[in-house]
PDB file of C-alpha atoms in Angstrom:
ATOM      1  CA  MET A   1     -47.663  30.742  41.944  1.00 53.00           C
ATOM      2  CA  SER A   2     -51.398  30.062  41.984  1.00 69.00           C
ATOM      3  CA  ALA A   3     -53.623  31.872  44.450  1.00 79.00           C
ATOM      4  CA  PRO A   4     -54.623  29.990  47.619  1.00 90.00           C
ATOM      5  CA  SER A   5     -57.985  28.255  47.391  1.00 95.00           C
ATOM      6  CA  PRO A   6     -60.409  27.879  50.294  1.00 97.00           C
ATOM      7  CA  PHE A   7     -62.247  24.727  51.275  1.00 98.00           C
ATOM      8  CA  TYR A   8     -66.018  24.968  51.397  1.00 98.00           C
ATOM      9  CA  ARG A   9     -69.061  22.777  51.964  1.00 97.00           C
ATOM     10  CA  GLU A  10     -72.001  23.097  49.589  1.00 98.00           C
ATOM     11  CA  ALA A  11     -75.627  21.972  49.687  1.00 98.00           C
ATOM     12  CA  GLY A  12     -79.056  22.816  48.303  1.00 97.00           C
ATOM     13  CA  ALA A  13     -80.425  24.964  45.507  1.00 96.00           C
ATOM     14  CA  GLY A  14     -82.013  28.404  45.320  1.00 96.00           C
ATOM     15  CA  PRO A  15     -80.833  31.865  46.383  1.00 97.00           C
ATOM     16  CA  ALA A  16     -77.221  31.668  47.549  1.00 98.00           C
ATOM     17  CA  VAL A  17     -76.130  31.975  51.186  1.00 98.00           C
ATOM     18  CA  VAL A  18     -72.454  31.973  52.245  1.00 98.00           C
ATOM     19  CA  CYS A  19     -71.693  31.078  55.894  1.00 98.00           C
ATOM     20  CA  LEU A  20     -68.487  32.165  57.659  1.00 98.00           C
ATOM     21  CA  HIS A  21     -67.334  30.638  60.940  1.00 98.00           C
ATOM     22  CA  ALA A  22     -65.846  31.845  64.208  1.00 98.00           C
ATOM     23  CA  ASN A  23     -62.177  31.611  65.239  1.00 97.00           C
ATOM     24  CA  ALA A  24     -61.027  28.205  66.532  1.00 96.00           C
ATOM     25  CA  SER A  25     -63.847  26.705  64.470  1.00 97.00           C
ATOM     26  CA  SER A  26     -64.515  25.733  60.847  1.00 97.00           C
ATOM     27  CA  ALA A  27     -67.252  25.528  58.243  1.00 98.00           C
ATOM     28  CA  ALA A  28     -68.488  22.408  60.028  1.00 97.00           C
ATOM     29  CA  GLN A  29     -70.062  24.607  62.711  1.00 98.00           C
ATOM     30  CA  TRP A  30     -72.746  25.555  60.198  1.00 98.00           C
ATOM     31  CA  ARG A  31     -73.795  21.983  59.343  1.00 97.00           C
ATOM     32  CA  PRO A  32     -77.153  22.163  61.213  1.00 97.00           C
ATOM     33  CA  LEU A  33     -77.994  25.496  59.564  1.00 98.00           C
ATOM     34  CA  GLN A  34     -76.865  24.249  56.169  1.00 98.00           C
ATOM     35  CA  GLU A  35     -79.084  21.208  56.452  1.00 97.00           C
ATOM     36  CA  SER A  36     -82.098  23.267  57.502  1.00 96.00           C
ATOM     37  CA  LEU A  37     -81.663  25.814  54.694  1.00 97.00           C
ATOM     38  CA  ALA A  38     -80.745  23.435  51.873  1.00 96.00           C
ATOM     39  CA  GLN A  39     -84.332  22.805  50.768  1.00 94.00           C
ATOM     40  CA  ARG A  40     -84.768  26.504  49.924  1.00 96.00           C
ATOM     41  CA  PHE A  41     -81.273  27.916  49.472  1.00 97.00           C
ATOM     42  CA  HIS A  42     -77.914  27.169  47.877  1.00 98.00           C
ATOM     43  CA  VAL A  43     -75.719  27.163  50.996  1.00 98.00           C
ATOM     44  CA  LEU A  44     -71.928  27.398  50.969  1.00 98.00           C
ATOM     45  CA  ALA A  45     -69.925  27.269  54.213  1.00 98.00           C
ATOM     46  CA  ALA A  46     -66.252  28.176  53.866  1.00 98.00           C
ATOM     47  CA  ASP A  47     -63.103  27.687  55.939  1.00 98.00           C
ATOM     48  CA  SER A  48     -60.978  30.807  56.511  1.00 98.00           C
ATOM     49  CA  TYR A  49     -57.170  30.851  56.473  1.00 97.00           C
ATOM     50  CA  GLY A  50     -55.686  28.217  58.772  1.00 95.00           C
ATOM     51  CA  ALA A  51     -59.070  26.708  59.642  1.00 96.00           C
ATOM     52  CA  GLY A  52     -60.501  23.320  58.734  1.00 95.00           C
ATOM     53  CA  LYS A  53     -59.171  22.307  55.332  1.00 96.00           C
ATOM     54  CA  SER A  54     -58.190  25.747  54.036  1.00 97.00           C
ATOM     55  CA  PRO A  55     -54.481  26.625  53.719  1.00 96.00           C
ATOM     56  CA  PRO A  56     -52.577  28.662  56.318  1.00 95.00           C
ATOM     57  CA  TRP A  57     -51.876  32.329  55.698  1.00 95.00           C
ATOM     58  CA  PRO A  58     -48.868  32.265  53.322  1.00 91.00           C
ATOM     59  CA  GLY A  59     -47.666  35.833  53.684  1.00 79.00           C
ATOM     60  CA  GLU A  60     -44.853  37.228  55.814  1.00 83.00           C
ATOM     61  CA  ARG A  61     -46.703  40.480  56.530  1.00 92.00           C
ATOM     62  CA  GLN A  62     -49.555  40.867  58.984  1.00 94.00           C
ATOM     63  CA  MET A  63     -52.789  39.394  57.642  1.00 96.00           C
ATOM     64  CA  ALA A  64     -55.778  41.714  57.169  1.00 97.00           C
ATOM     65  CA  LEU A  65     -59.489  41.014  56.955  1.00 98.00           C
ATOM     66  CA  SER A  66     -59.262  42.052  53.308  1.00 97.00           C
ATOM     67  CA  ASP A  67     -56.871  39.120  52.742  1.00 97.00           C
ATOM     68  CA  GLU A  68     -59.434  36.748  54.233  1.00 97.00           C
ATOM     69  CA  VAL A  69     -62.112  38.200  51.953  1.00 97.00           C
ATOM     70  CA  ALA A  70     -59.824  37.755  48.939  1.00 97.00           C
ATOM     71  CA  LEU A  71     -59.320  34.076  49.839  1.00 97.00           C
ATOM     72  CA  LEU A  72     -63.108  33.623  49.784  1.00 98.00           C
ATOM     73  CA  GLU A  73     -63.614  35.057  46.296  1.00 97.00           C
ATOM     74  CA  PRO A  74     -63.890  31.587  44.647  1.00 97.00           C
ATOM     75  CA  VAL A  75     -66.722  30.843  47.087  1.00 98.00           C
ATOM     76  CA  PHE A  76     -68.436  34.108  46.201  1.00 98.00           C
ATOM     77  CA  GLN A  77     -68.008  33.313  42.503  1.00 97.00           C
ATOM     78  CA  ARG A  78     -69.609  29.934  43.082  1.00 98.00           C
ATOM     79  CA  ALA A  79     -72.485  31.665  44.886  1.00 98.00           C
ATOM     80  CA  GLY A  80     -73.133  33.832  41.827  1.00 97.00           C
ATOM     81  CA  ASP A  81     -73.881  37.477  41.179  1.00 95.00           C
ATOM     82  CA  SER A  82     -76.094  37.851  44.255  1.00 96.00           C
ATOM     83  CA  PHE A  83     -75.861  36.187  47.660  1.00 98.00           C
ATOM     84  CA  SER A  84     -76.437  36.662  51.387  1.00 98.00           C
ATOM     85  CA  LEU A  85     -73.824  36.298  54.119  1.00 98.00           C
ATOM     86  CA  VAL A  86     -74.138  34.654  57.525  1.00 98.00           C
ATOM     87  CA  GLY A  87     -71.237  35.142  59.928  1.00 98.00           C
ATOM     88  CA  HIS A  88     -70.341  34.407  63.536  1.00 98.00           C
ATOM     89  CA  SER A  89     -67.680  36.323  65.505  1.00 98.00           C
ATOM     90  CA  TYR A  90     -64.598  36.593  63.254  1.00 98.00           C
ATOM     91  CA  GLY A  91     -66.723  35.262  60.413  1.00 98.00           C
ATOM     92  CA  ALA A  92     -69.240  38.050  61.006  1.00 98.00           C
ATOM     93  CA  ALA A  93     -66.413  40.587  60.760  1.00 98.00           C
ATOM     94  CA  LEU A  94     -65.415  38.984  57.448  1.00 98.00           C
ATOM     95  CA  ALA A  95     -69.024  39.111  56.243  1.00 98.00           C
ATOM     96  CA  LEU A  96     -69.185  42.828  56.968  1.00 98.00           C
ATOM     97  CA  ARG A  97     -65.863  43.465  55.245  1.00 98.00           C
ATOM     98  CA  ALA A  98     -67.003  41.516  52.187  1.00 98.00           C
ATOM     99  CA  ALA A  99     -70.314  43.388  52.033  1.00 97.00           C
ATOM    100  CA  LEU A 100     -68.586  46.750  52.252  1.00 96.00           C
ATOM    101  CA  SER A 101     -66.227  45.878  49.408  1.00 93.00           C
ATOM    102  CA  GLN A 102     -68.979  44.618  47.081  1.00 89.00           C
ATOM    103  CA  PRO A 103     -72.383  45.858  48.257  1.00 90.00           C
ATOM    104  CA  GLN A 104     -73.940  45.301  44.838  1.00 93.00           C
ATOM    105  CA  ARG A 105     -73.540  41.521  45.290  1.00 95.00           C
ATOM    106  CA  VAL A 106     -74.707  41.148  48.897  1.00 97.00           C
ATOM    107  CA  ARG A 107     -78.486  40.964  49.429  1.00 96.00           C
ATOM    108  CA  ALA A 108     -78.567  40.615  53.222  1.00 98.00           C
ATOM    109  CA  LEU A 109     -76.369  40.004  56.259  1.00 98.00           C
ATOM    110  CA  VAL A 110     -76.852  37.873  59.359  1.00 98.00           C
ATOM    111  CA  LEU A 111     -74.263  38.716  62.018  1.00 98.00           C
ATOM    112  CA  TYR A 112     -73.770  37.023  65.382  1.00 99.00           C
ATOM    113  CA  GLU A 113     -71.468  39.338  67.353  1.00 98.00           C
ATOM    114  CA  PRO A 114     -68.866  40.505  64.823  1.00 98.00           C
ATOM    115  CA  THR A 115     -65.584  41.086  66.653  1.00 98.00           C
ATOM    116  CA  LEU A 116     -64.448  44.371  65.119  1.00 98.00           C
ATOM    117  CA  PHE A 117     -62.416  45.420  68.144  1.00 98.00           C
ATOM    118  CA  ASN A 118     -60.818  48.289  66.225  1.00 98.00           C
ATOM    119  CA  LEU A 119     -64.081  50.186  66.765  1.00 98.00           C
ATOM    120  CA  LEU A 120     -63.589  50.075  70.536  1.00 98.00           C
ATOM    121  CA  ASP A 121     -60.052  51.441  70.293  1.00 98.00           C
ATOM    122  CA  ALA A 122     -61.218  54.136  67.871  1.00 98.00           C
ATOM    123  CA  GLU A 123     -63.936  55.267  70.260  1.00 98.00           C
ATOM    124  CA  ARG A 124     -61.659  55.333  73.323  1.00 97.00           C
ATOM    125  CA  PRO A 125     -57.979  54.402  73.660  1.00 96.00           C
ATOM    126  CA  ALA A 126     -57.104  51.627  76.095  1.00 95.00           C
ATOM    127  CA  PRO A 127     -58.017  50.970  78.826  1.00 97.00           C
ATOM    128  CA  ASN A 128     -61.388  50.146  77.289  1.00 98.00           C
ATOM    129  CA  ALA A 129     -63.837  47.303  76.685  1.00 98.00           C
ATOM    130  CA  ALA A 130     -61.334  45.476  74.469  1.00 98.00           C
ATOM    131  CA  ASP A 131     -58.873  44.968  77.329  1.00 98.00           C
ATOM    132  CA  GLY A 132     -60.217  41.512  78.189  1.00 98.00           C
ATOM    133  CA  ILE A 133     -59.657  40.038  74.742  1.00 98.00           C
ATOM    134  CA  ARG A 134     -56.382  41.952  74.367  1.00 98.00           C
ATOM    135  CA  ALA A 135     -55.037  40.364  77.566  1.00 98.00           C
ATOM    136  CA  THR A 136     -56.383  36.956  76.544  1.00 98.00           C
ATOM    137  CA  VAL A 137     -54.541  37.085  73.227  1.00 98.00           C
ATOM    138  CA  ALA A 138     -51.326  38.162  74.971  1.00 98.00           C
ATOM    139  CA  ARG A 139     -51.527  35.199  77.363  1.00 98.00           C
ATOM    140  CA  ALA A 140     -52.326  32.789  74.534  1.00 98.00           C
ATOM    141  CA  VAL A 141     -49.399  34.054  72.444  1.00 98.00           C
ATOM    142  CA  ALA A 142     -47.072  33.708  75.438  1.00 98.00           C
ATOM    143  CA  SER A 143     -48.270  30.134  75.967  1.00 98.00           C
ATOM    144  CA  LEU A 144     -47.623  29.296  72.311  1.00 98.00           C
ATOM    145  CA  ALA A 145     -44.134  30.774  72.562  1.00 98.00           C
ATOM    146  CA  ALA A 146     -43.536  28.538  75.590  1.00 98.00           C
ATOM    147  CA  GLY A 147     -44.613  25.487  73.573  1.00 98.00           C
ATOM    148  CA  ASP A 148     -47.919  25.021  75.383  1.00 98.00           C
ATOM    149  CA  PRO A 149     -50.793  25.182  72.857  1.00 97.00           C
ATOM    150  CA  ASP A 150     -53.109  23.553  75.398  1.00 97.00           C
ATOM    151  CA  ALA A 151     -52.725  26.546  77.725  1.00 98.00           C
ATOM    152  CA  ALA A 152     -53.221  28.898  74.769  1.00 98.00           C
ATOM    153  CA  ALA A 153     -56.456  27.160  73.846  1.00 98.00           C
ATOM    154  CA  GLU A 154     -57.627  27.271  77.460  1.00 98.00           C
ATOM    155  CA  CYS A 155     -57.066  31.057  77.607  1.00 97.00           C
ATOM    156  CA  PHE A 156     -58.975  31.647  74.400  1.00 98.00           C
ATOM    157  CA  ILE A 157     -61.872  29.235  74.835  1.00 98.00           C
ATOM    158  CA  ASP A 158     -62.476  30.111  78.476  1.00 98.00           C
ATOM    159  CA  TYR A 159     -62.563  33.828  77.659  1.00 98.00           C
ATOM    160  CA  TRP A 160     -65.393  33.301  75.197  1.00 98.00           C
ATOM    161  CA  MET A 161     -67.272  30.498  76.950  1.00 97.00           C
ATOM    162  CA  GLY A 162     -66.467  30.807  80.652  1.00 96.00           C
ATOM    163  CA  PRO A 163     -63.891  29.362  83.070  1.00 97.00           C
ATOM    164  CA  GLY A 164     -63.556  25.599  82.944  1.00 97.00           C
ATOM    165  CA  THR A 165     -64.939  25.204  79.425  1.00 97.00           C
ATOM    166  CA  TRP A 166     -61.664  23.980  77.938  1.00 98.00           C
ATOM    167  CA  ALA A 167     -61.101  21.528  80.775  1.00 97.00           C
ATOM    168  CA  ALA A 168     -64.569  20.082  80.109  1.00 97.00           C
ATOM    169  CA  THR A 169     -64.074  19.861  76.332  1.00 96.00           C
ATOM    170  CA  ALA A 170     -64.009  16.302  75.032  1.00 95.00           C
ATOM    171  CA  ALA A 171     -60.661  15.083  73.762  1.00 92.00           C
ATOM    172  CA  SER A 172     -62.222  14.326  70.374  1.00 90.00           C
ATOM    173  CA  ARG A 173     -63.079  18.018  69.939  1.00 92.00           C
ATOM    174  CA  ARG A 174     -59.761  19.433  71.087  1.00 96.00           C
ATOM    175  CA  GLY A 175     -57.660  18.507  68.057  1.00 95.00           C
ATOM    176  CA  PRO A 176     -59.042  21.022  65.548  1.00 94.00           C
ATOM    177  CA  ILE A 177     -58.989  23.795  68.144  1.00 96.00           C
ATOM    178  CA  LEU A 178     -55.376  23.100  69.071  1.00 96.00           C
ATOM    179  CA  ALA A 179     -54.463  23.059  65.379  1.00 95.00           C
ATOM    180  CA  SER A 180     -56.040  26.464  64.772  1.00 96.00           C
ATOM    181  CA  ILE A 181     -55.024  28.266  67.970  1.00 97.00           C
ATOM    182  CA  VAL A 182     -51.595  28.935  66.443  1.00 96.00           C
ATOM    183  CA  ASN A 183     -53.385  31.635  64.426  1.00 96.00           C
ATOM    184  CA  VAL A 184     -54.481  33.634  67.477  1.00 97.00           C
ATOM    185  CA  ARG A 185     -52.023  36.488  66.918  1.00 96.00           C
ATOM    186  CA  GLY A 186     -53.039  36.782  63.277  1.00 96.00           C
ATOM    187  CA  TRP A 187     -56.726  36.881  64.185  1.00 98.00           C
ATOM    188  CA  ALA A 188     -56.149  39.665  66.707  1.00 98.00           C
ATOM    189  CA  ASP A 189     -53.929  41.662  64.355  1.00 97.00           C
ATOM    190  CA  ALA A 190     -56.576  41.502  61.611  1.00 98.00           C
ATOM    191  CA  LEU A 191     -59.396  42.599  63.922  1.00 98.00           C
ATOM    192  CA  PHE A 192     -57.591  45.319  65.863  1.00 98.00           C
ATOM    193  CA  GLY A 193     -55.855  46.501  62.699  1.00 98.00           C
ATOM    194  CA  GLU A 194     -58.967  46.742  60.513  1.00 98.00           C
ATOM    195  CA  PRO A 195     -58.961  50.310  59.122  1.00 98.00           C
ATOM    196  CA  THR A 196     -62.716  50.662  58.480  1.00 98.00           C
ATOM    197  CA  SER A 197     -64.260  53.380  60.636  1.00 97.00           C
ATOM    198  CA  LEU A 198     -67.700  53.437  62.225  1.00 98.00           C
ATOM    199  CA  ASP A 199     -68.743  56.140  59.748  1.00 97.00           C
ATOM    200  CA  ALA A 200     -68.054  53.768  56.855  1.00 97.00           C
ATOM    201  CA  TRP A 201     -70.484  51.213  58.284  1.00 98.00           C
ATOM    202  CA  ARG A 202     -73.178  53.904  58.329  1.00 97.00           C
ATOM    203  CA  GLN A 203     -73.078  53.844  54.524  1.00 96.00           C
ATOM    204  CA  LEU A 204     -73.782  50.109  54.163  1.00 97.00           C
ATOM    205  CA  GLN A 205     -77.324  49.918  52.799  1.00 96.00           C
ATOM    206  CA  VAL A 206     -77.988  46.203  53.284  1.00 96.00           C
ATOM    207  CA  PRO A 207     -80.640  44.511  55.480  1.00 97.00           C
ATOM    208  CA  VAL A 208     -78.889  43.185  58.595  1.00 98.00           C
ATOM    209  CA  LEU A 209     -79.997  40.784  61.324  1.00 98.00           C
ATOM    210  CA  TYR A 210     -77.636  41.537  64.234  1.00 98.00           C
ATOM    211  CA  LEU A 211     -77.715  38.840  66.933  1.00 98.00           C
ATOM    212  CA  VAL A 212     -76.242  39.282  70.435  1.00 98.00           C
ATOM    213  CA  GLY A 213     -76.017  37.081  73.517  1.00 98.00           C
ATOM    214  CA  ARG A 214     -76.385  39.001  76.782  1.00 98.00           C
ATOM    215  CA  GLN A 215     -74.039  36.521  78.500  1.00 98.00           C
ATOM    216  CA  SER A 216     -71.221  37.338  76.072  1.00 98.00           C
ATOM    217  CA  PRO A 217     -67.968  39.042  77.109  1.00 98.00           C
ATOM    218  CA  LEU A 218     -68.031  42.823  77.350  1.00 98.00           C
ATOM    219  CA  SER A 219     -65.887  43.247  74.233  1.00 98.00           C
ATOM    220  CA  ALA A 220     -68.479  41.658  71.936  1.00 98.00           C
ATOM    221  CA  ARG A 221     -71.400  43.459  73.574  1.00 98.00           C
ATOM    222  CA  GLU A 222     -69.683  46.821  73.279  1.00 98.00           C
ATOM    223  CA  VAL A 223     -68.925  46.270  69.603  1.00 98.00           C
ATOM    224  CA  ALA A 224     -72.652  45.573  69.209  1.00 98.00           C
ATOM    225  CA  ARG A 225     -73.507  48.825  70.970  1.00 98.00           C
ATOM    226  CA  LEU A 226     -71.511  50.750  68.386  1.00 98.00           C
ATOM    227  CA  LEU A 227     -72.062  48.719  65.257  1.00 98.00           C
ATOM    228  CA  ALA A 228     -75.748  47.834  65.527  1.00 97.00           C
ATOM    229  CA  GLY A 229     -76.461  51.501  66.034  1.00 96.00           C
ATOM    230  CA  ALA A 230     -74.415  52.500  62.996  1.00 98.00           C
ATOM    231  CA  LEU A 231     -75.686  50.003  60.414  1.00 98.00           C
ATOM    232  CA  PRO A 232     -78.678  51.802  58.858  1.00 98.00           C
ATOM    233  CA  GLN A 233     -80.806  48.701  58.200  1.00 97.00           C
ATOM    234  CA  ALA A 234     -79.935  46.634  61.268  1.00 98.00           C
ATOM    235  CA  GLN A 235     -82.501  44.642  63.239  1.00 98.00           C
ATOM    236  CA  LEU A 236     -81.030  43.875  66.668  1.00 98.00           C
ATOM    237  CA  VAL A 237     -82.080  40.688  68.472  1.00 98.00           C
ATOM    238  CA  GLU A 238     -80.711  39.839  71.927  1.00 98.00           C
ATOM    239  CA  PHE A 239     -80.771  36.387  73.527  1.00 98.00           C
ATOM    240  CA  ALA A 240     -80.951  36.809  77.296  1.00 98.00           C
ATOM    241  CA  GLU A 241     -79.636  33.334  78.063  1.00 97.00           C
ATOM    242  CA  LEU A 242     -76.966  32.919  75.346  1.00 98.00           C
ATOM    243  CA  GLY A 243     -73.300  33.807  75.131  1.00 98.00           C
ATOM    244  CA  HIS A 244     -70.863  34.463  72.325  1.00 98.00           C
ATOM    245  CA  MET A 245     -70.915  30.899  71.039  1.00 98.00           C
ATOM    246  CA  GLY A 246     -74.702  30.777  70.720  1.00 98.00           C
ATOM    247  CA  PRO A 247     -74.744  29.533  67.106  1.00 98.00           C
ATOM    248  CA  ILE A 248     -72.748  26.483  68.223  1.00 97.00           C
ATOM    249  CA  THR A 249     -74.134  25.853  71.704  1.00 97.00           C
ATOM    250  CA  HIS A 250     -77.787  26.646  70.917  1.00 98.00           C
ATOM    251  CA  PRO A 251     -78.420  26.264  67.171  1.00 98.00           C
ATOM    252  CA  GLN A 252     -82.048  25.409  67.932  1.00 97.00           C
ATOM    253  CA  ARG A 253     -82.502  28.972  69.245  1.00 98.00           C
ATOM    254  CA  VAL A 254     -80.419  30.823  66.679  1.00 98.00           C
ATOM    255  CA  ASN A 255     -80.983  29.020  63.395  1.00 98.00           C
ATOM    256  CA  PRO A 256     -84.781  29.529  63.089  1.00 98.00           C
ATOM    257  CA  LEU A 257     -84.290  33.308  63.309  1.00 98.00           C
ATOM    258  CA  ILE A 258     -81.622  33.150  60.619  1.00 98.00           C
ATOM    259  CA  ALA A 259     -83.837  31.046  58.366  1.00 97.00           C
ATOM    260  CA  ASP A 260     -86.833  33.354  58.827  1.00 97.00           C
ATOM    261  CA  PHE A 261     -84.785  36.473  58.089  1.00 98.00           C
ATOM    262  CA  LEU A 262     -83.270  34.970  54.943  1.00 97.00           C
ATOM    263  CA  GLN A 263     -86.643  33.767  53.703  1.00 96.00           C
ATOM    264  CA  ARG A 264     -88.164  37.229  54.172  1.00 95.00           C
ATOM    265  CA  HIS A 265     -85.333  39.124  52.516  1.00 93.00           C
ATOM    266  CA  CYS A 266     -83.861  36.657  50.034  1.00 86.00           C
ATOM    267  CA  GLY A 267     -86.333  33.827  49.474  1.00 71.00           C
ATOM    268  CA  ALA A 268     -87.137  32.764  45.939  1.00 59.00           C
TER     269      ALA A 268
END
């Protein structure tokens, strides 16, 4: 049986940049960034398992972040021997995992709130700052089991973007989210089950732009407290007015910082 192959969007020429999306999203979230970078960079934006046009996770065992990274290897091969990674939320966790497994290939990292919740449990057993997302996932999984994906999506989206967000979401935008929300248990298992310790991230010698929204849920901000302090070459930037979905809701604020960082560290 052939290995699963991811879908990815590609544009531009120059130093390679691979963009990885958040949960309940797809590579399409990076279209504005891809368009702005394409004159100077070779930009590839990939769909993870069960997102966009990539295949669902085919295994019977629990999926790990390392499995997601393995799916993306054809994208990394297309990017070449050296590339940078841009990731948001789950995609930022994947970017970190990929960089740790092959640091010789990764020139720089841009991370908007990686959701490595295992770090919170490792620092302090529950109850802790991960309780909000843990409870959200449990409610979403229960809703899926009851045959109500709409309620599952509402739990998940409103946790990250505030009460009432799902109710206000246009019908045209709901379809892809409802299609991907079935993966919510797998996402949580991969993030909470990630074995990499905080000490391992202290060894990652790669320039990092770590972006945080001060309006984000506590879980994401507490991961930032631990991780931004551990990454030895991290530059932390906080947006006072933005939340966890800043790259999607306010690309005009986030994307220029990403472009400037990549030009300084990876420009031709």
